[in-house]
mmCIF file of C-alpha atoms in Angstrom:
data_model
loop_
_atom_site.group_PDB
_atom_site.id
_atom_site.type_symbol
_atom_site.label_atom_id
_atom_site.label_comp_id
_atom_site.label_asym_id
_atom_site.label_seq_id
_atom_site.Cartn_x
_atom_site.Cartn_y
_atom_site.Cartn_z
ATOM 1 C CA UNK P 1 -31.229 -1.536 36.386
ATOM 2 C CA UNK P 2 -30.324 1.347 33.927
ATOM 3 C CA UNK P 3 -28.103 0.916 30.240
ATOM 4 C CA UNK P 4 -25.167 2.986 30.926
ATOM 5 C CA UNK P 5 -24.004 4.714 28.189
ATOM 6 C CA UNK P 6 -20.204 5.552 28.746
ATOM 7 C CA UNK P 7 -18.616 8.665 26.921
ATOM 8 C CA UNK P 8 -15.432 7.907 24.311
ATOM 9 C CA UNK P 9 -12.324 7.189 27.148
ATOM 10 C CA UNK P 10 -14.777 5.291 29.775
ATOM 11 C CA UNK P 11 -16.003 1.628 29.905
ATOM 12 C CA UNK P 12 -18.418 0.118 31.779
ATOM 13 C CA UNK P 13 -17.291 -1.232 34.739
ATOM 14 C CA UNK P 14 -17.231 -5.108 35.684
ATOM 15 C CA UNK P 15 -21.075 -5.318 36.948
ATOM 16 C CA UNK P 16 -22.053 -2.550 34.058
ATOM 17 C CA UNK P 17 -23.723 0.153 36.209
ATOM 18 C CA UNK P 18 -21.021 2.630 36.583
ATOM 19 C CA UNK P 19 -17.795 4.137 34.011
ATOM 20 C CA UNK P 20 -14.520 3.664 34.705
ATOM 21 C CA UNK P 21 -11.787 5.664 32.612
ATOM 22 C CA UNK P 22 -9.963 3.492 29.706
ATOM 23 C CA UNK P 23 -6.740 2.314 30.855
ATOM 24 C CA UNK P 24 -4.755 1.923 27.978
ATOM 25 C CA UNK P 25 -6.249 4.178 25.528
ATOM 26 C CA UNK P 26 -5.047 8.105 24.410
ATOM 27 C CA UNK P 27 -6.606 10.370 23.272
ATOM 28 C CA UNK P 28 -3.593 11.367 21.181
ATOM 29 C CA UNK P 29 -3.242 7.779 19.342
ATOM 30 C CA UNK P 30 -7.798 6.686 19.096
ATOM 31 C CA UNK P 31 -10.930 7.897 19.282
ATOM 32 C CA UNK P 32 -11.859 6.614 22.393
ATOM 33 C CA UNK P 33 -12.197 2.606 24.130
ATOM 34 C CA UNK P 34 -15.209 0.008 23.133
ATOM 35 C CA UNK P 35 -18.032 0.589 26.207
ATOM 36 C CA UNK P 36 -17.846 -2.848 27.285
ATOM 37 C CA UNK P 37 -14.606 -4.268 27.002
ATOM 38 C CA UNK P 38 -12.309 -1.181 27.284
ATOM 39 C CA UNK P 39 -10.531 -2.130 23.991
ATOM 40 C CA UNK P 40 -8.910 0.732 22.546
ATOM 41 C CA UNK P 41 -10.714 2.526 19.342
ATOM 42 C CA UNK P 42 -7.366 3.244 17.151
ATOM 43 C CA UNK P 43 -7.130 5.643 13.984
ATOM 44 C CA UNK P 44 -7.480 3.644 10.402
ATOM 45 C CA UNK P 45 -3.495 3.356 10.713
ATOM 46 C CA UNK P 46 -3.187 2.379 13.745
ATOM 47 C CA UNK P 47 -3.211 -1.095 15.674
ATOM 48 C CA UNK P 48 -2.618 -3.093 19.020
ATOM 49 C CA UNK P 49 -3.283 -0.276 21.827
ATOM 50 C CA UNK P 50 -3.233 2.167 18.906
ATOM 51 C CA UNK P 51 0.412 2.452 19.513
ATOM 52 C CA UNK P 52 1.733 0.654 16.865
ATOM 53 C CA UNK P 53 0.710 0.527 12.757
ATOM 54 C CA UNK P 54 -2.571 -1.856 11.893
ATOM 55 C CA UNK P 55 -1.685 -4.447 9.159
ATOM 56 C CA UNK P 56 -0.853 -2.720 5.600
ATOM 57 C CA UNK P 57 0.474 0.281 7.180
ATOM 58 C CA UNK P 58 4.485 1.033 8.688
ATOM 59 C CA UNK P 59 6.467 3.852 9.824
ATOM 60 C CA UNK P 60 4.424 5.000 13.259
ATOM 61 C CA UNK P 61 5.112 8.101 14.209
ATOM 62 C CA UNK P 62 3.845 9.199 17.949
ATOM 63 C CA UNK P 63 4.366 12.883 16.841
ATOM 64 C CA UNK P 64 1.010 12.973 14.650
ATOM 65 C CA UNK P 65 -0.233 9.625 15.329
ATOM 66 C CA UNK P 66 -0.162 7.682 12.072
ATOM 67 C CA UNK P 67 1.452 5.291 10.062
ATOM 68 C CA UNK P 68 2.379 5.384 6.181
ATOM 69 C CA UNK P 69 0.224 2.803 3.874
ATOM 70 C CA UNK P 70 2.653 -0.211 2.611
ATOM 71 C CA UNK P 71 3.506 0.540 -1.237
ATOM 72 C CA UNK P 72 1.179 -2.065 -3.235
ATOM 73 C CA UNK P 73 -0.016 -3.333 -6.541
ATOM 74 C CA UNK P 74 -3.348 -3.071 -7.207
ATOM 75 C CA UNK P 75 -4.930 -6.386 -8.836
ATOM 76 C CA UNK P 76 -3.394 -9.009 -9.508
ATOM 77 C CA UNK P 77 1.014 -9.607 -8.827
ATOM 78 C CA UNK P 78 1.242 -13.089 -10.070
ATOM 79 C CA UNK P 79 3.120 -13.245 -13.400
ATOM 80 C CA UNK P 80 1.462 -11.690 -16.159
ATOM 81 C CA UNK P 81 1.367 -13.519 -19.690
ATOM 82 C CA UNK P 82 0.661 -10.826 -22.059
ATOM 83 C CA UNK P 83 -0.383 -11.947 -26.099
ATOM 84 C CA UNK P 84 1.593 -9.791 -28.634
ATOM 85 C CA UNK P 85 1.797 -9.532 -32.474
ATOM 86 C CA UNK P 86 4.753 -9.189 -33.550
ATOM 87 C CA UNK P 87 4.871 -4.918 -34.915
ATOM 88 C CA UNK P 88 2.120 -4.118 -32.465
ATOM 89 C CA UNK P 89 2.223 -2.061 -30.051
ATOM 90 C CA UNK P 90 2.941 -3.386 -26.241
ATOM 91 C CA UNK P 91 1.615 -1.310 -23.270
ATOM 92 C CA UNK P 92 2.733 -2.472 -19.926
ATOM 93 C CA UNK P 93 0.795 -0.973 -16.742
ATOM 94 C CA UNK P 94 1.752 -1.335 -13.495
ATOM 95 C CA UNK P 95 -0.866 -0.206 -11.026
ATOM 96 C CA UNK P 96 -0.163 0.745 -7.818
ATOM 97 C CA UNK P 97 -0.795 2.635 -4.609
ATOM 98 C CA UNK P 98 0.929 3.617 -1.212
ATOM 99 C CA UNK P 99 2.918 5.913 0.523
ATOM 100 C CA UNK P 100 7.037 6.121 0.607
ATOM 101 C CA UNK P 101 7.382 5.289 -3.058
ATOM 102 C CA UNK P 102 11.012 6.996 -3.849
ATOM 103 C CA UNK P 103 10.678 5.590 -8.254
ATOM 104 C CA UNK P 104 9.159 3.352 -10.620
ATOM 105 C CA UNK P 105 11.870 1.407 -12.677
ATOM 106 C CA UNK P 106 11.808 -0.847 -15.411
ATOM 107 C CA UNK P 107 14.044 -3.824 -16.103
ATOM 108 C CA UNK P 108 13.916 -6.194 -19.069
ATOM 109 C CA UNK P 109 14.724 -10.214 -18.475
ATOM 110 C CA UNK P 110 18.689 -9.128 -18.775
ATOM 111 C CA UNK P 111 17.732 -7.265 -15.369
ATOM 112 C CA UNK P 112 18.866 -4.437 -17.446
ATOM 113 C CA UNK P 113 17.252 -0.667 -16.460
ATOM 114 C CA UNK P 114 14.792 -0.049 -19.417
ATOM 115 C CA UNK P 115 14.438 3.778 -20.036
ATOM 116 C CA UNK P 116 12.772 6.287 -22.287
ATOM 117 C CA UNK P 117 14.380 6.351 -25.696
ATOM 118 C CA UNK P 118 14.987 4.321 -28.576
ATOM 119 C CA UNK P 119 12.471 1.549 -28.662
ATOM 120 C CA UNK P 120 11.230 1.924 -25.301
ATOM 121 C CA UNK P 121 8.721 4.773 -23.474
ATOM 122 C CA UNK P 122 8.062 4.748 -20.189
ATOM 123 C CA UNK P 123 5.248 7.437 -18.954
ATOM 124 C CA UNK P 124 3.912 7.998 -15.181
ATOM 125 C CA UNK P 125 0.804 8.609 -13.930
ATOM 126 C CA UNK P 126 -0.405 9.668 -10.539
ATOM 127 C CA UNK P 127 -3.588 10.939 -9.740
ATOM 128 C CA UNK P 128 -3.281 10.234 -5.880
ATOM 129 C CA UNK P 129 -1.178 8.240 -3.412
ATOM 130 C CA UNK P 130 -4.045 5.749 -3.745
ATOM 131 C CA UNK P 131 -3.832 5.308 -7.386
ATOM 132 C CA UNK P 132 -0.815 5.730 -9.919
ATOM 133 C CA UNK P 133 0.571 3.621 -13.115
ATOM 134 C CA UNK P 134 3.415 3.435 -14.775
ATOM 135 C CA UNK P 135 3.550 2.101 -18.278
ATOM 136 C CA UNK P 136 6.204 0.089 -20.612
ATOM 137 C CA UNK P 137 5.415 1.026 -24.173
ATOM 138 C CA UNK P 138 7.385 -0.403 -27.436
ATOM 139 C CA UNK P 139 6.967 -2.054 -30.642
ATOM 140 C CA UNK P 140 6.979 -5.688 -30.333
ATOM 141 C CA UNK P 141 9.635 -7.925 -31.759
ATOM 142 C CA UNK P 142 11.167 -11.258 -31.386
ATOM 143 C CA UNK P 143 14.062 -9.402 -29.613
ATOM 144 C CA UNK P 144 12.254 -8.257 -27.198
ATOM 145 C CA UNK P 145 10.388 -10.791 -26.044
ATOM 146 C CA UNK P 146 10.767 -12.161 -22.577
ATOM 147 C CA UNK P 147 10.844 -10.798 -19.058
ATOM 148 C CA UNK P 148 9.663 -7.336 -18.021
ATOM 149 C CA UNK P 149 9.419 -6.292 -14.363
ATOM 150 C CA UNK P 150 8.370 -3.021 -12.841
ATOM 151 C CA UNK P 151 9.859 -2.630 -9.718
ATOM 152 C CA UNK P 152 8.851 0.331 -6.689
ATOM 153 C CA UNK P 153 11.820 1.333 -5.184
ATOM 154 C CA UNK P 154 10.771 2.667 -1.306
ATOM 155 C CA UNK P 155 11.213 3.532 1.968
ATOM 156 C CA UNK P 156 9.732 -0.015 3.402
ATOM 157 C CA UNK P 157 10.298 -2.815 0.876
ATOM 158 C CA UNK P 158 11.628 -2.984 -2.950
ATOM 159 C CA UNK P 159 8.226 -4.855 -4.724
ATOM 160 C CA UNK P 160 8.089 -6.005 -8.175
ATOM 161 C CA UNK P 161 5.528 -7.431 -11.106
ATOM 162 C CA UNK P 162 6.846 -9.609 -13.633
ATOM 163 C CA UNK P 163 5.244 -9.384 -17.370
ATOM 164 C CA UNK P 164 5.963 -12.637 -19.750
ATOM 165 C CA UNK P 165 5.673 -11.729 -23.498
#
């Protein structure tokens, strides 16, 4: 007997001499089913029967075939103890990545919006959807030690990361 190579929608059939088209599987949603079990060959976004969004991802959309990636932080999101002098500078980063992100916002341990001015600077940074940073910036004082937390506002879920001074 002969290997049978199927093409990207066929599978081998149950005694593995002839193709048989995918049933599940479109064109529209993967690239095509596995050879030998007819499982279906999905897009990076997409899970189940491709029909659906793979784990990290929401938002399907049938129209283009995708799903958005779930807004993240990158490292670490336990509590964060950061080590300050007292008159030093304190520097803040939140790293993150993902799609649907509406802001970035910073609230102290009063829960209490921290913005740019007085004390405190907040800058942005965004190179891609895969990578941006926001950053908490002030003088340190016994004031204002405590809780920090920068929180993503988005389309899927609010997330946050909690800094202890």
């Amino acid at each position: 007997s002969r290997a049978v190579n199927c093409p990207a929608f066929e599978m081998k059939d149950e005694i593995g001499q002839l193709c048989i088209p995918c049933t599940y599987c479109s064109p529209i949603f993967s690239k095509g089913c596995h050879s030998d079990n007819g499982t279906c060959l999905c897009f990076e976004t997409l899970g189940g029967n491709c029909t659906e969004c793979a784990a990290g991802y929401y938002n399907f959309s049938s129209k283009d075939a995708s799903c958005l990636r779930i807004p993240h932080f990158l490292g670490n999101n336990t509590l964060e103890e950061v080590k300050v002098t007292v008159g030093n500078t304190v520097n803040l980063t939140c790293r993150f990545s993902g799609a649907g992100i509406k802001y970035v916002q910073w609230v102290d341990g009063l829960n209490a919006t921290v913005q740019n001015g007085g004390v405190y600077s907040v800058s942005m940074k965004s190179d891609t959807e895969d990578f941006r940073e926001s950053t908490l910036s002030f003088a340190s004082s016994k004031q204002l030690d405590g809780l920090y937390t920068c929180i993503l506002l988005n389309d899927y879920e609010n997330i946050s990361k909690v800094f202890q001074l």
